[in-house]
Tab-separated table of N, CA and C in Angstrom:
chain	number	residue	atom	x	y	z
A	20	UNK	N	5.826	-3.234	30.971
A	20	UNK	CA	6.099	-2.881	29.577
A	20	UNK	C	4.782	-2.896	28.800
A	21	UNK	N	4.636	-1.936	27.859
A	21	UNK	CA	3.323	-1.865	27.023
A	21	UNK	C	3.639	-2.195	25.500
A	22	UNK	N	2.595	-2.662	25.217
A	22	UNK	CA	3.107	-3.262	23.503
A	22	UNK	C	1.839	-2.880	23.044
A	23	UNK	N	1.627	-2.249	22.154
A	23	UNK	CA	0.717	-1.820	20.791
A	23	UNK	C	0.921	-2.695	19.877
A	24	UNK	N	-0.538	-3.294	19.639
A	24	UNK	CA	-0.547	-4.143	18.802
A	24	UNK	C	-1.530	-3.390	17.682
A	25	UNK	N	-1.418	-3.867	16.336
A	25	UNK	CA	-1.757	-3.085	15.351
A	25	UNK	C	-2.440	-3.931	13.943
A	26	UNK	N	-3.694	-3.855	14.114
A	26	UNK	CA	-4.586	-4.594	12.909
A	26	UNK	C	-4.371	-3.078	11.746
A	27	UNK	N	-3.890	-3.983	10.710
A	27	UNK	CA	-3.719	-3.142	9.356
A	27	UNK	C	-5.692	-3.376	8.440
A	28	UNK	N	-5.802	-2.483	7.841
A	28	UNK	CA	-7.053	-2.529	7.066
A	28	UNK	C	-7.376	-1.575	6.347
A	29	UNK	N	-6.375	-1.986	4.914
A	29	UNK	CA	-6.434	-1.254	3.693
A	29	UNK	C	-7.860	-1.712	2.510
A	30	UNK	N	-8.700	-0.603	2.170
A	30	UNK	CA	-9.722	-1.006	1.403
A	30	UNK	C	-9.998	0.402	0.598
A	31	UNK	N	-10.346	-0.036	-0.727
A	31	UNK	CA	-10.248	0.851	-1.676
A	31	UNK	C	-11.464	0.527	-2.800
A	32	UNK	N	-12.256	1.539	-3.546
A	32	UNK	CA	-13.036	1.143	-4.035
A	32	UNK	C	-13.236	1.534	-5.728
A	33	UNK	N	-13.592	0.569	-7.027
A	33	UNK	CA	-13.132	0.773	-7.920
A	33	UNK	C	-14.137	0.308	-8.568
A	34	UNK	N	-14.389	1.560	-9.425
A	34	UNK	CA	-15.969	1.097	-9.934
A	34	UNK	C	-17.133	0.595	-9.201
A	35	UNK	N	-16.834	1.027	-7.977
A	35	UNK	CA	-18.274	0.452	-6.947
A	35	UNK	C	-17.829	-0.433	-6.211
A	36	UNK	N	-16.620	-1.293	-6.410
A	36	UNK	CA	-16.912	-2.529	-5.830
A	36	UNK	C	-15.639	-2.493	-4.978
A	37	UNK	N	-16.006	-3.034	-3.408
A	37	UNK	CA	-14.650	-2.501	-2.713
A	37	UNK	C	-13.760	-4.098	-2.384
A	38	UNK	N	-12.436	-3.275	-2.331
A	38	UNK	CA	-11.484	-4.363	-2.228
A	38	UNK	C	-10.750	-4.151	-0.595
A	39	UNK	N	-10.488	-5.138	-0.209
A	39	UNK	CA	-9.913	-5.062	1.423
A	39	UNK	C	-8.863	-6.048	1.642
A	40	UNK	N	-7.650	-5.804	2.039
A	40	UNK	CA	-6.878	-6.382	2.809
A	40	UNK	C	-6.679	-6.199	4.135
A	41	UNK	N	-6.839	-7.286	5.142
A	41	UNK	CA	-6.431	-6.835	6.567
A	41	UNK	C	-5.373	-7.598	6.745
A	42	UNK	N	-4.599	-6.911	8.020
A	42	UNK	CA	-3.668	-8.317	8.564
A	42	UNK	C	-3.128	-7.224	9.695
A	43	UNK	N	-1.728	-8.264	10.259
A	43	UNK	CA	-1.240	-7.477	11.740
A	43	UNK	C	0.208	-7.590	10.772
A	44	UNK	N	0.517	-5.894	10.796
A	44	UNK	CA	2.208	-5.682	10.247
A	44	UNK	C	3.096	-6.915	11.121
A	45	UNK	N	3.981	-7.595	10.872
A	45	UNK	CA	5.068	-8.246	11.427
A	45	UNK	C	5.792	-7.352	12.544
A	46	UNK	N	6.174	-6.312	11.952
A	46	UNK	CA	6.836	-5.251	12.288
A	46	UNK	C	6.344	-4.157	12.503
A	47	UNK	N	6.356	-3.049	13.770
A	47	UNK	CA	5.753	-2.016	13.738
A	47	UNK	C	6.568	-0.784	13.677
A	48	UNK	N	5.927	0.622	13.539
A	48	UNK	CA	6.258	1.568	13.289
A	48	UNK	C	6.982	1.757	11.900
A	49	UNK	N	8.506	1.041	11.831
A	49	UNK	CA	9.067	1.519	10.360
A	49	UNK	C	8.602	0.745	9.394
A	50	UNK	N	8.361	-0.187	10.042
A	50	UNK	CA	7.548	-0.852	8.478
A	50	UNK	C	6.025	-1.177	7.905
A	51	UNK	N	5.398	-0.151	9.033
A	51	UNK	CA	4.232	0.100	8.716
A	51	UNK	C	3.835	0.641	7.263
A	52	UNK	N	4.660	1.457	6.626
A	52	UNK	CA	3.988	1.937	5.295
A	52	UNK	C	4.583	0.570	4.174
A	53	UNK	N	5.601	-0.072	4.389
A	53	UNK	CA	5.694	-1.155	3.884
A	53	UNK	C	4.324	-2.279	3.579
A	54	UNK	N	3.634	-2.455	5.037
A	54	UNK	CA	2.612	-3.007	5.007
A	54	UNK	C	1.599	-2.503	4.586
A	55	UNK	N	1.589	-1.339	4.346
A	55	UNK	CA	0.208	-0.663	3.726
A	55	UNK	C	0.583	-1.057	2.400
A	56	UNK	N	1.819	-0.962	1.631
A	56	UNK	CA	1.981	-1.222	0.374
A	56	UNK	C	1.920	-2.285	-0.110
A	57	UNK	N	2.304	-3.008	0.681
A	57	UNK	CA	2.104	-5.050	0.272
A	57	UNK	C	0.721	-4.921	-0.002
A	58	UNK	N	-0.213	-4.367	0.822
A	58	UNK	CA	-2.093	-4.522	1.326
A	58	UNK	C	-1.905	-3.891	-0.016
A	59	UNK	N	-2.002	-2.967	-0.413
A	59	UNK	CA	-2.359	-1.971	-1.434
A	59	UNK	C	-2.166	-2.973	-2.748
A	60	UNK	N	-0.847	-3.246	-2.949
A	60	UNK	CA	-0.431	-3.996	-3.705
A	60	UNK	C	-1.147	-5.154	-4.348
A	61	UNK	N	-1.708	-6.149	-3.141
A	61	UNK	CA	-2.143	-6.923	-3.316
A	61	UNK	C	-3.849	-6.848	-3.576
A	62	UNK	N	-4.377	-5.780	-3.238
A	62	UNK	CA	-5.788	-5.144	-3.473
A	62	UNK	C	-5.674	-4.996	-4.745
A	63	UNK	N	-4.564	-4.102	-5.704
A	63	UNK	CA	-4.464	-3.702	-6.840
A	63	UNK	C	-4.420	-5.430	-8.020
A	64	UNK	N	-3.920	-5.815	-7.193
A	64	UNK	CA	-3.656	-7.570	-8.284
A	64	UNK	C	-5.104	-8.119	-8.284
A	65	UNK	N	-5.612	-8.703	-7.032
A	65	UNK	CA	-7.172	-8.652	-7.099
A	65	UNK	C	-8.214	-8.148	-7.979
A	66	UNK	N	-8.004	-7.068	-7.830
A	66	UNK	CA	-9.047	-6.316	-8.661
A	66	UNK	C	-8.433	-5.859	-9.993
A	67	UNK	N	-7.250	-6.367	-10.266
A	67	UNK	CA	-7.170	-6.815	-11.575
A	67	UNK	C	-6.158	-5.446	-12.802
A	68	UNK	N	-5.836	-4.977	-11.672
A	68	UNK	CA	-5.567	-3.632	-12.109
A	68	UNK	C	-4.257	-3.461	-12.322
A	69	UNK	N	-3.391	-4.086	-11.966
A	69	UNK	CA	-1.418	-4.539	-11.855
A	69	UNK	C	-1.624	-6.305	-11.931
A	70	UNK	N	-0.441	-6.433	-12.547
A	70	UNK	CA	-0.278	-7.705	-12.835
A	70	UNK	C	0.576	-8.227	-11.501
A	71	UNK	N	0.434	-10.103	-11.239
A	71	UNK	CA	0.731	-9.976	-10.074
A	71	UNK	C	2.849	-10.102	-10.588
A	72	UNK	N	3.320	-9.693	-9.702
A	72	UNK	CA	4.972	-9.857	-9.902
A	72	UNK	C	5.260	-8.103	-9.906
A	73	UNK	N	3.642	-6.922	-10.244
A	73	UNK	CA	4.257	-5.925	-10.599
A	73	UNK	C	4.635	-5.236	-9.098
A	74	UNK	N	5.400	-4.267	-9.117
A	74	UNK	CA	5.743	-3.920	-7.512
A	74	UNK	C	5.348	-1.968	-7.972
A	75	UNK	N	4.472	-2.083	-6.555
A	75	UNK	CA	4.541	-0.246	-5.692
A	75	UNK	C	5.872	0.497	-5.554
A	76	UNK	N	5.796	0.964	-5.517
A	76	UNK	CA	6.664	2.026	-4.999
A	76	UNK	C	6.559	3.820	-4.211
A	77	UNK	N	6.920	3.843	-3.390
A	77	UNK	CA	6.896	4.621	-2.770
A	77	UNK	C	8.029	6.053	-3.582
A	78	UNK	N	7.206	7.413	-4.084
A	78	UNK	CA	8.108	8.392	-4.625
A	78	UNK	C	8.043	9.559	-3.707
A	79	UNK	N	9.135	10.115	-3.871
A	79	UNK	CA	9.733	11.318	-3.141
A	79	UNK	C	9.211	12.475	-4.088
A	80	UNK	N	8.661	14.050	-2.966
A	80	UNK	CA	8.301	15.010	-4.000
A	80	UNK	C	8.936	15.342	-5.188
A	81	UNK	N	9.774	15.360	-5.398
A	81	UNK	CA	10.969	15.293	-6.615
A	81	UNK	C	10.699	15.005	-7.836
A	82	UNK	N	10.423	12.995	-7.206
A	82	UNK	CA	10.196	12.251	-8.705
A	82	UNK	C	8.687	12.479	-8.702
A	83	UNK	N	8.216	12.825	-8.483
A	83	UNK	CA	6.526	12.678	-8.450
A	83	UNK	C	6.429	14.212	-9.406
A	84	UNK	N	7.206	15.524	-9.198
A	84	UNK	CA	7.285	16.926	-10.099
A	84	UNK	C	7.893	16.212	-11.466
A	85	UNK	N	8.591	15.699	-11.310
A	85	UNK	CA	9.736	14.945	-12.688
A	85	UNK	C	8.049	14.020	-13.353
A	86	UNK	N	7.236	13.294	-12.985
A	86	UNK	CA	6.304	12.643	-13.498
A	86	UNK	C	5.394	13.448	-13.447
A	87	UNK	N	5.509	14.553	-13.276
A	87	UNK	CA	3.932	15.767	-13.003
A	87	UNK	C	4.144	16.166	-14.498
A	88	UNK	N	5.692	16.742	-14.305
A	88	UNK	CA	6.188	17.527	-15.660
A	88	UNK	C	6.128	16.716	-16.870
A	89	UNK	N	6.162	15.286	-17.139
A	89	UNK	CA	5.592	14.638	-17.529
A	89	UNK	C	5.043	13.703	-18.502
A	90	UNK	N	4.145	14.624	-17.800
A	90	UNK	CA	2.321	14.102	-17.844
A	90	UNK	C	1.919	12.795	-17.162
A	91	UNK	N	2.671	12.680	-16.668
A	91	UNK	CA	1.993	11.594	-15.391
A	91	UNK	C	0.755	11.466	-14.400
């Protein structure tokens, strides 16, 4: 049996200065974009930019035209 194991390493840079979360998802495949969003999430509280308690969310093309239209 083969198992893929999977180091996550989200880093983003804001005003120059870069922010990084790593870690190993709990869970792989479906809850991989979950874990990118916790990482993301928690990069965004760091650097000061979302308050912490605020939550990501993941939008569908739909609501993202509905926030285009807008002015989002």
């Amino acid at each position: 049996e083969y198992t893929t194991h999977m180091n996550l390493k989200v880093t983003i840079e804001i005003d120059g200065t870069l922010y990084t979360k790593e870690g190993v998802p709990e869970e792989q495949s479906v809850f991989t974009d979950v874990a990118v969003l916790d990482a993301l999430q928690d990069i965004l509280v760091d650097a000061g930019i979302i308050s912490k308690g605020d939550k990501l969310d993941v939008i569908d093309s739909d609501q993202s035209k509905i926030l285009d239209q807008a002015g989002y």
